Every structure is written in C-alpha cells, then in structure tokens.
C-alpha cells in the first residue's frame, strides 16, 4: 500500500506507528523550520520593529476565525485553553443554587476554572455522566434548567471521542440563559465547527494537538456581546495606541477593538507565532473535511479490528478521530508497554486505551496496533 501522502511532511520513522494525536500531533517539517528561523530573530533585535509585535497575531486571528466561520476581531491568542476558560469564569456572576454543567471526567482545564467559580459563589458544578445508552447529548440537555448559569463542554470527550451534538446543547443553554462555552481542543482541525450553527459565548482550543502548532499557543473566540469582559491580565498591548512605542505611557483605559484585550501577556512570541501561523495555514490548506475523511476510515478500522479481538468500545456517537478501547484494567499498563516496545504509540486515559490517528497513518499502522494487541491480550 502506498504511504499516505502527508507522511513525508512529518518526521516519523517507518518503524513507528504513532496513533496518539489526542496527546499531541508530531510537528510538521515546515513548522519546525519556521521555528528555527524564528528563534534566531532575537539575535538581531534591531530587525524587530513594532509591526512584528502585531502582524503574526493578526494573521493567527484571521486563520483561526476562518476555521470556525467567525470574525477575526473576536479571536484572542492565549497561552492555554485554561487561560481563556479562566477568563470566562472570572466574568460570570453566579450565586448559591446556580449550576455549572460539565461532562463527567472532562479535561481539567475546563473544570478547575468552574470549580473556582463555584467555590467563590456558592454555585455547584454538575458533572453529567455518560448514560448507559451512550446518548450524552440528551443527558446534558436534560441537566440544563433555569438554575444553569454555565454550560462548558467539549465537542468530543478527550478520553473516548464521545461526541456531543453541540446544536442541541447550544439550544438548551440559550433557553436557560446560560453562558455556553465550547472547548474544541480535541476536535478543531479534524471536526468542523461553525459558530453560526451554535452561537457560543466562547470557543477555546489549545493549538498543539489537531491544530498542528507549538505548545503554548492557543486560541479563543469570544462572542461580540462578551467582548466587554475584563481580561485576566492588563498588558500594554491590549490598549489602544499600543502600536506607538514612543508613547506607551499615555495611559488609557480604552482597549484595542474586539477580543484583543483577552490575548495573554507577551502574546507576540517571536519564536512560536511563526510556527503557529505555518501550522494553521496547513490545516486551512489541507481542509478540515479532507483531514477528517482521511482519518475516519482509520478509526473505523481500529474499532472493527478491536471488536474482532473481543474488545469493546463505548456505545453512542463518537468522533471519527479518537476512540477509547475498553481493556481489562489489570492488563492496561502491560498492554501499553507491549505496544510501546513495538513502537506503537497510544495513551491510557481513564480506563481506556485511547487511539487517535491522523493523516500520516495508514492501515498498516492500524494492523500493527491490532497485531500487537492480539499477542498482548
Ligand atoms: C479537551 C482538552 N482541553 C484542553 C487541553 C489542554 O489544556 P491547556 O491548554 O489548558 O493545557 C487538553 C489537553 O489534553 C484537552 O484534551
């Protein structure tokens, strides 16, 4: 079988079956190259001018906005998903009896900010369990009521790939008048998401997974009616006139337009931003639809093969790029070690063996996973 066309874009030896992109994607050659060039820039600071503090940031806003069908003005560049989620949590008022809805075993960056809000306000964080019939969307929708002030969920669960129908969750949140926040870290870049379909208050994504970027560059889009929120940090670059370096001490209370106030401090990271730009340009160029259609058959092959080995997966809708295989708990650690010895890389998350392929994988990688599992089990 010919190798998938994108494999050569990555530095993955033939002997390695890397099926762990929900952990992080391997870096593209040209993203590495962009980083190497970028890291040298500060050797010559006289070549770094005021425009360099803004241009890559603006390009990232455009690229991220394009991915989610939103306006670039609404995008902020943040150091982590938790940063954006903490910004939202710092701006919500809640009180005793109010409820914040999350999924059971949701990624901690989308739980701790809400627990903190709950501790400050007396509200309660309600973690909705996945029901036995696998219909997590309906379970979330039923949990949302007039006491709900926040619904903060992913598009798909980071452990198992369990998929939520965000339109239905959005509708329920809207009816309850709750803030609706989507952590798309484990879906954006491989699953389509358009803000016009779900009208969220905020979309958040770390950039180092399915967005192919470096660690520590993430994104958030903030709905127009939330752009008056207070930022977590009060940095010089968030204020109007900050392009004029000679006059930064003409202090002003006015923020730059849109969501720029929510950028992290020193967001103009000269070493990392060119890498993030190259990464988002690649996702845009390859297109989410194409990425998805190349990854989905691999995940299906993993599921079918695992079932023929007597393993089970979770019932209910799942995303086509992450699958959680249920293994007997006593064998999990040993199996993962056997897989790593065979250069097959996956993760253990909760009680699941999490498999998450990408465009560089092929059916031979899947066969290697299944063959090793067959021997190890
Ligand atoms: C669903 C989800 N959100 C966010 C993150 C990363 O969070 P942060 O950027 O706050 O480190 C991860 C990392 O695995 C994740 O799976």
mmCIF file of N, CA, C and O in Angstrom, residues 225-296:
data_model
loop_
_atom_site.group_PDB
_atom_site.id
_atom_site.type_symbol
_atom_site.label_atom_id
_atom_site.label_comp_id
_atom_site.label_asym_id
_atom_site.label_seq_id
_atom_site.Cartn_x
_atom_site.Cartn_y
_atom_site.Cartn_z
ATOM 1 N N UNK A 225 -21.062 40.071 22.132
ATOM 2 C CA UNK A 225 -21.654 40.653 23.352
ATOM 3 C C UNK A 225 -20.873 40.312 24.621
ATOM 4 O O UNK A 225 -21.269 40.713 25.707
ATOM 5 N N UNK A 226 -19.776 39.554 24.488
ATOM 6 C CA UNK A 226 -18.931 39.249 25.661
ATOM 7 C C UNK A 226 -17.589 39.987 25.592
ATOM 8 O O UNK A 226 -16.722 39.770 26.426
ATOM 9 N N UNK A 227 -17.401 40.787 24.577
ATOM 10 C CA UNK A 227 -16.072 41.390 24.379
ATOM 11 C C UNK A 227 -15.798 42.566 25.317
ATOM 12 O O UNK A 227 -14.714 43.135 25.296
ATOM 13 N N UNK A 228 -16.788 42.890 26.126
ATOM 14 C CA UNK A 228 -16.566 43.919 27.158
ATOM 15 C C UNK A 228 -16.059 43.292 28.458
ATOM 16 O O UNK A 228 -15.793 43.999 29.426
ATOM 17 N N UNK A 229 -15.982 41.967 28.498
ATOM 18 C CA UNK A 229 -15.475 41.297 29.700
ATOM 19 C C UNK A 229 -14.124 41.878 30.115
ATOM 20 O O UNK A 229 -13.376 42.400 29.270
ATOM 21 N N UNK A 230 -13.795 41.683 31.374
ATOM 22 C CA UNK A 230 -12.470 42.117 31.859
ATOM 23 C C UNK A 230 -11.444 41.044 31.515
ATOM 24 O O UNK A 230 -11.692 39.853 31.705
ATOM 25 N N UNK A 231 -10.301 41.470 31.005
ATOM 26 C CA UNK A 231 -9.254 40.467 30.732
ATOM 27 C C UNK A 231 -8.610 39.987 32.037
ATOM 28 O O UNK A 231 -8.707 40.660 33.061
ATOM 29 N N UNK A 232 -7.961 38.846 31.968
ATOM 30 C CA UNK A 232 -7.239 38.352 33.153
ATOM 31 C C UNK A 232 -6.020 39.215 33.440
ATOM 32 O O UNK A 232 -5.653 39.429 34.581
ATOM 33 N N UNK A 233 -5.365 39.663 32.370
ATOM 34 C CA UNK A 233 -4.124 40.427 32.518
ATOM 35 C C UNK A 233 -4.304 41.807 31.896
ATOM 36 O O UNK A 233 -4.989 41.946 30.890
ATOM 37 N N UNK A 234 -3.615 42.757 32.459
ATOM 38 C CA UNK A 234 -3.692 44.120 31.918
ATOM 39 C C UNK A 234 -2.352 44.480 31.308
ATOM 40 O O UNK A 234 -1.512 45.094 31.948
ATOM 41 N N UNK A 235 -2.163 44.064 30.076
ATOM 42 C CA UNK A 235 -0.873 44.288 29.419
ATOM 43 C C UNK A 235 -0.947 45.493 28.479
ATOM 44 O O UNK A 235 -2.022 45.874 28.009
ATOM 45 N N UNK A 236 0.222 46.027 28.211
ATOM 46 C CA UNK A 236 0.296 47.235 27.377
ATOM 47 C C UNK A 236 -0.317 47.025 26.004
ATOM 48 O O UNK A 236 -0.945 47.921 25.424
ATOM 49 N N UNK A 237 -0.147 45.800 25.460
ATOM 50 C CA UNK A 237 -0.548 45.577 24.066
ATOM 51 C C UNK A 237 -2.058 45.530 23.889
ATOM 52 O O UNK A 237 -2.555 45.614 22.768
ATOM 53 N N UNK A 238 -2.786 45.411 24.978
ATOM 54 C CA UNK A 238 -4.246 45.332 24.879
ATOM 55 C C UNK A 238 -4.914 46.687 24.757
ATOM 56 O O UNK A 238 -6.119 46.767 24.528
ATOM 57 N N UNK A 239 -4.124 47.749 24.937
ATOM 58 C CA UNK A 239 -4.742 49.090 24.980
ATOM 59 C C UNK A 239 -4.595 49.824 23.649
ATOM 60 O O UNK A 239 -3.658 49.557 22.881
ATOM 61 N N UNK A 240 -5.484 50.728 23.416
ATOM 62 C CA UNK A 240 -5.396 51.485 22.163
ATOM 63 C C UNK A 240 -4.098 52.297 22.132
ATOM 64 O O UNK A 240 -3.610 52.747 23.181
ATOM 65 N N UNK A 241 -3.569 52.447 20.965
ATOM 66 C CA UNK A 241 -2.344 53.230 20.799
ATOM 67 C C UNK A 241 -1.082 52.447 21.109
ATOM 68 O O UNK A 241 0.031 52.992 21.051
ATOM 69 N N UNK A 242 -1.221 51.134 21.416
ATOM 70 C CA UNK A 242 -0.033 50.381 21.837
ATOM 71 C C UNK A 242 0.968 50.186 20.691
ATOM 72 O O UNK A 242 2.121 49.837 20.931
ATOM 73 N N UNK A 243 0.537 50.467 19.444
ATOM 74 C CA UNK A 243 1.472 50.356 18.316
ATOM 75 C C UNK A 243 2.514 51.473 18.366
ATOM 76 O O UNK A 243 3.570 51.369 17.754
ATOM 77 N N UNK A 244 2.213 52.528 19.093
ATOM 78 C CA UNK A 244 3.123 53.673 19.161
ATOM 79 C C UNK A 244 4.036 53.518 20.385
ATOM 80 O O UNK A 244 3.723 53.971 21.491
ATOM 81 N N UNK A 245 5.189 52.877 20.162
ATOM 82 C CA UNK A 245 6.074 52.523 21.272
ATOM 83 C C UNK A 245 6.644 53.762 21.966
ATOM 84 O O UNK A 245 7.055 53.705 23.116
ATOM 85 N N UNK A 246 6.686 54.872 21.240
ATOM 86 C CA UNK A 246 7.267 56.076 21.836
ATOM 87 C C UNK A 246 6.334 56.688 22.871
ATOM 88 O O UNK A 246 6.758 57.505 23.685
ATOM 89 N N UNK A 247 5.073 56.225 22.867
ATOM 90 C CA UNK A 247 4.079 56.940 23.684
ATOM 91 C C UNK A 247 3.269 55.993 24.580
ATOM 92 O O UNK A 247 2.102 56.248 24.867
ATOM 93 N N UNK A 248 3.919 54.922 25.038
ATOM 94 C CA UNK A 248 3.167 53.907 25.792
ATOM 95 C C UNK A 248 2.687 54.423 27.152
ATOM 96 O O UNK A 248 1.791 53.836 27.760
ATOM 97 N N UNK A 249 3.316 55.492 27.616
ATOM 98 C CA UNK A 249 2.900 55.980 28.942
ATOM 99 C C UNK A 249 1.814 57.048 28.870
ATOM 100 O O UNK A 249 1.484 57.664 29.881
ATOM 101 N N UNK A 250 1.253 57.226 27.681
ATOM 102 C CA UNK A 250 -0.014 57.979 27.635
ATOM 103 C C UNK A 250 -1.090 56.956 27.987
ATOM 104 O O UNK A 250 -1.788 56.444 27.109
ATOM 105 N N UNK A 251 -1.174 56.661 29.273
ATOM 106 C CA UNK A 251 -2.038 55.548 29.696
ATOM 107 C C UNK A 251 -3.483 55.795 29.288
ATOM 108 O O UNK A 251 -3.947 56.929 29.275
ATOM 109 N N UNK A 252 -4.144 54.721 28.980
ATOM 110 C CA UNK A 252 -5.549 54.848 28.574
ATOM 111 C C UNK A 252 -6.359 53.690 29.138
ATOM 112 O O UNK A 252 -5.821 52.601 29.350
ATOM 113 N N UNK A 253 -7.614 53.931 29.400
ATOM 114 C CA UNK A 253 -8.500 52.843 29.835
ATOM 115 C C UNK A 253 -9.137 52.143 28.640
ATOM 116 O O UNK A 253 -9.850 51.166 28.799
ATOM 117 N N UNK A 254 -8.880 52.667 27.441
ATOM 118 C CA UNK A 254 -9.541 52.107 26.251
ATOM 119 C C UNK A 254 -8.767 50.891 25.737
ATOM 120 O O UNK A 254 -7.548 50.939 25.569
ATOM 121 N N UNK A 255 -9.503 49.823 25.487
ATOM 122 C CA UNK A 255 -8.884 48.602 24.952
ATOM 123 C C UNK A 255 -8.869 48.637 23.429
ATOM 124 O O UNK A 255 -9.705 49.307 22.811
ATOM 125 N N UNK A 256 -7.927 47.905 22.845
ATOM 126 C CA UNK A 256 -7.968 47.719 21.396
ATOM 127 C C UNK A 256 -9.254 46.978 21.052
ATOM 128 O O UNK A 256 -9.831 46.297 21.892
ATOM 129 N N UNK A 257 -9.704 47.063 19.808
ATOM 130 C CA UNK A 257 -11.040 46.534 19.491
ATOM 131 C C UNK A 257 -11.126 45.005 19.553
ATOM 132 O O UNK A 257 -10.109 44.318 19.559
ATOM 133 N N UNK A 258 -12.350 44.532 19.584
ATOM 134 C CA UNK A 258 -12.606 43.094 19.516
ATOM 135 C C UNK A 258 -12.157 42.386 20.770
ATOM 136 O O UNK A 258 -12.288 42.897 21.881
ATOM 137 N N UNK A 259 -11.598 41.185 20.549
ATOM 138 C CA UNK A 259 -11.193 40.340 21.682
ATOM 139 C C UNK A 259 -9.707 40.477 21.981
ATOM 140 O O UNK A 259 -9.163 39.674 22.740
ATOM 141 N N UNK A 260 -9.057 41.470 21.417
ATOM 142 C CA UNK A 260 -7.595 41.590 21.601
ATOM 143 C C UNK A 260 -7.212 41.772 23.051
ATOM 144 O O UNK A 260 -6.121 41.385 23.468
ATOM 145 N N UNK A 261 -8.092 42.327 23.836
ATOM 146 C CA UNK A 261 -7.800 42.506 25.261
ATOM 147 C C UNK A 261 -7.588 41.156 25.963
ATOM 148 O O UNK A 261 -6.994 41.094 27.027
ATOM 149 N N UNK A 262 -8.125 40.072 25.365
ATOM 150 C CA UNK A 262 -8.025 38.747 26.008
ATOM 151 C C UNK A 262 -6.769 37.976 25.607
ATOM 152 O O UNK A 262 -6.561 36.847 26.049
ATOM 153 N N UNK A 263 -5.953 38.557 24.718
ATOM 154 C CA UNK A 263 -4.650 37.930 24.430
ATOM 155 C C UNK A 263 -3.880 37.788 25.746
ATOM 156 O O UNK A 263 -4.006 38.640 26.637
ATOM 157 N N UNK A 264 -3.037 36.748 25.831
ATOM 158 C CA UNK A 264 -2.171 36.649 27.002
ATOM 159 C C UNK A 264 -1.099 37.732 26.950
ATOM 160 O O UNK A 264 -0.792 38.267 25.874
ATOM 161 N N UNK A 265 -0.519 38.058 28.084
ATOM 162 C CA UNK A 265 0.606 38.995 28.097
ATOM 163 C C UNK A 265 1.749 38.431 27.252
ATOM 164 O O UNK A 265 1.953 37.215 27.201
ATOM 165 N N UNK A 266 2.477 39.283 26.560
ATOM 166 C CA UNK A 266 3.560 38.860 25.656
ATOM 167 C C UNK A 266 3.079 37.801 24.653
ATOM 168 O O UNK A 266 3.774 36.837 24.341
ATOM 169 N N UNK A 267 1.867 38.005 24.166
ATOM 170 C CA UNK A 267 1.342 37.062 23.169
ATOM 171 C C UNK A 267 2.177 37.081 21.888
ATOM 172 O O UNK A 267 2.204 36.090 21.150
ATOM 173 N N UNK A 268 2.867 38.188 21.635
ATOM 174 C CA UNK A 268 3.688 38.274 20.397
ATOM 175 C C UNK A 268 4.981 37.480 20.559
ATOM 176 O O UNK A 268 6.062 38.058 20.515
ATOM 177 N N UNK A 269 4.853 36.198 20.732
ATOM 178 C CA UNK A 269 6.028 35.347 20.957
ATOM 179 C C UNK A 269 6.750 35.127 19.620
ATOM 180 O O UNK A 269 6.280 34.384 18.762
ATOM 181 N N UNK A 270 7.904 35.763 19.479
ATOM 182 C CA UNK A 270 8.587 35.765 18.165
ATOM 183 C C UNK A 270 9.027 34.383 17.717
ATOM 184 O O UNK A 270 9.144 34.113 16.535
ATOM 185 N N UNK A 271 9.299 33.501 18.673
ATOM 186 C CA UNK A 271 9.751 32.159 18.298
ATOM 187 C C UNK A 271 8.574 31.256 17.933
ATOM 188 O O UNK A 271 8.660 30.452 17.011
ATOM 189 N N UNK A 272 7.477 31.395 18.666
ATOM 190 C CA UNK A 272 6.381 30.436 18.489
ATOM 191 C C UNK A 272 5.343 30.844 17.438
ATOM 192 O O UNK A 272 4.776 29.990 16.755
ATOM 193 N N UNK A 273 5.081 32.138 17.321
ATOM 194 C CA UNK A 273 3.964 32.528 16.438
ATOM 195 C C UNK A 273 4.173 32.147 14.972
ATOM 196 O O UNK A 273 3.224 31.698 14.313
ATOM 197 N N UNK A 274 5.391 32.299 14.417
ATOM 198 C CA UNK A 274 5.540 31.859 13.023
ATOM 199 C C UNK A 274 5.258 30.360 12.858
ATOM 200 O O UNK A 274 4.772 29.923 11.808
ATOM 201 N N UNK A 275 5.548 29.592 13.896
ATOM 202 C CA UNK A 275 5.226 28.153 13.839
ATOM 203 C C UNK A 275 3.708 27.961 13.830
ATOM 204 O O UNK A 275 3.164 27.163 13.066
ATOM 205 N N UNK A 276 3.038 28.715 14.688
ATOM 206 C CA UNK A 276 1.579 28.594 14.766
ATOM 207 C C UNK A 276 0.934 29.030 13.453
ATOM 208 O O UNK A 276 -0.032 28.405 12.987
ATOM 209 N N UNK A 277 1.484 30.061 12.834
ATOM 210 C CA UNK A 277 0.942 30.517 11.546
ATOM 211 C C UNK A 277 1.108 29.413 10.506
ATOM 212 O O UNK A 277 0.151 29.055 9.791
ATOM 213 N N UNK A 278 2.316 28.850 10.424
ATOM 214 C CA UNK A 278 2.557 27.781 9.437
ATOM 215 C C UNK A 278 1.627 26.596 9.695
ATOM 216 O O UNK A 278 1.124 25.956 8.758
ATOM 217 N N UNK A 279 1.381 26.310 10.959
ATOM 218 C CA UNK A 279 0.521 25.172 11.318
ATOM 219 C C UNK A 279 -0.926 25.429 10.891
ATOM 220 O O UNK A 279 -1.552 24.593 10.224
ATOM 221 N N UNK A 280 -1.460 26.595 11.243
ATOM 222 C CA UNK A 280 -2.868 26.885 10.894
ATOM 223 C C UNK A 280 -3.048 27.030 9.386
ATOM 224 O O UNK A 280 -4.091 26.688 8.837
ATOM 225 N N UNK A 281 -1.998 27.531 8.708
ATOM 226 C CA UNK A 281 -2.098 27.604 7.244
ATOM 227 C C UNK A 281 -2.188 26.198 6.654
ATOM 228 O O UNK A 281 -2.914 25.969 5.680
ATOM 229 N N UNK A 282 -1.477 25.264 7.263
ATOM 230 C CA UNK A 282 -1.528 23.884 6.766
ATOM 231 C C UNK A 282 -2.912 23.280 6.962
ATOM 232 O O UNK A 282 -3.473 22.653 6.053
ATOM 233 N N UNK A 283 -3.474 23.465 8.161
ATOM 234 C CA UNK A 283 -4.820 22.922 8.417
ATOM 235 C C UNK A 283 -5.807 23.528 7.417
ATOM 236 O O UNK A 283 -6.649 22.829 6.842
ATOM 237 N N UNK A 284 -5.667 24.819 7.185
ATOM 238 C CA UNK A 284 -6.571 25.504 6.247
ATOM 239 C C UNK A 284 -6.396 24.955 4.837
ATOM 240 O O UNK A 284 -7.360 24.677 4.126
ATOM 241 N N UNK A 285 -5.136 24.785 4.465
ATOM 242 C CA UNK A 285 -4.809 24.314 3.131
ATOM 243 C C UNK A 285 -5.286 22.864 2.919
ATOM 244 O O UNK A 285 -5.908 22.538 1.913
ATOM 245 N N UNK A 286 -5.014 21.998 3.878
ATOM 246 C CA UNK A 286 -5.447 20.603 3.761
ATOM 247 C C UNK A 286 -6.967 20.504 3.845
ATOM 248 O O UNK A 286 -7.566 19.633 3.248
ATOM 249 N N UNK A 287 -7.582 21.366 4.645
ATOM 250 C CA UNK A 287 -9.023 21.466 4.909
ATOM 251 C C UNK A 287 -9.495 20.399 5.899
ATOM 252 O O UNK A 287 -9.097 19.226 5.839
ATOM 253 N N UNK A 288 -10.337 20.875 6.786
ATOM 254 C CA UNK A 288 -10.841 20.008 7.864
ATOM 255 C C UNK A 288 -11.584 18.809 7.267
ATOM 256 O O UNK A 288 -11.439 17.680 7.730
ATOM 257 N N UNK A 289 -12.351 19.054 6.217
ATOM 258 C CA UNK A 289 -13.122 17.955 5.607
ATOM 259 C C UNK A 289 -12.195 16.856 5.089
ATOM 260 O O UNK A 289 -12.441 15.673 5.257
ATOM 261 N N UNK A 290 -11.120 17.293 4.449
ATOM 262 C CA UNK A 290 -10.199 16.311 3.868
ATOM 263 C C UNK A 290 -9.455 15.552 4.979
ATOM 264 O O UNK A 290 -9.270 14.336 4.905
ATOM 265 N N UNK A 291 -9.047 16.294 5.983
ATOM 266 C CA UNK A 291 -8.363 15.658 7.119
ATOM 267 C C UNK A 291 -9.292 14.616 7.738
ATOM 268 O O UNK A 291 -8.916 13.472 7.967
ATOM 269 N N UNK A 292 -10.514 15.047 7.958
ATOM 270 C CA UNK A 292 -11.483 14.158 8.582
ATOM 271 C C UNK A 292 -11.704 12.896 7.731
ATOM 272 O O UNK A 292 -11.740 11.788 8.245
ATOM 273 N N UNK A 293 -11.833 13.097 6.419
ATOM 274 C CA UNK A 293 -12.142 11.918 5.605
ATOM 275 C C UNK A 293 -10.929 11.001 5.480
ATOM 276 O O UNK A 293 -11.080 9.820 5.168
ATOM 277 N N UNK A 294 -9.740 11.507 5.748
ATOM 278 C CA UNK A 294 -8.610 10.578 5.711
ATOM 279 C C UNK A 294 -8.429 9.865 7.061
ATOM 280 O O UNK A 294 -7.885 8.767 7.131
ATOM 281 N N UNK A 295 -8.910 10.476 8.131
ATOM 282 C CA UNK A 295 -8.697 9.892 9.473
ATOM 283 C C UNK A 295 -9.810 8.912 9.851
ATOM 284 O O UNK A 295 -9.565 7.872 10.468
ATOM 285 N N UNK A 296 -11.030 9.256 9.469
ATOM 286 C CA UNK A 296 -12.187 8.460 9.913
ATOM 287 C C UNK A 296 -12.096 6.972 9.563
ATOM 288 O O UNK A 296 -12.350 6.119 10.425
#
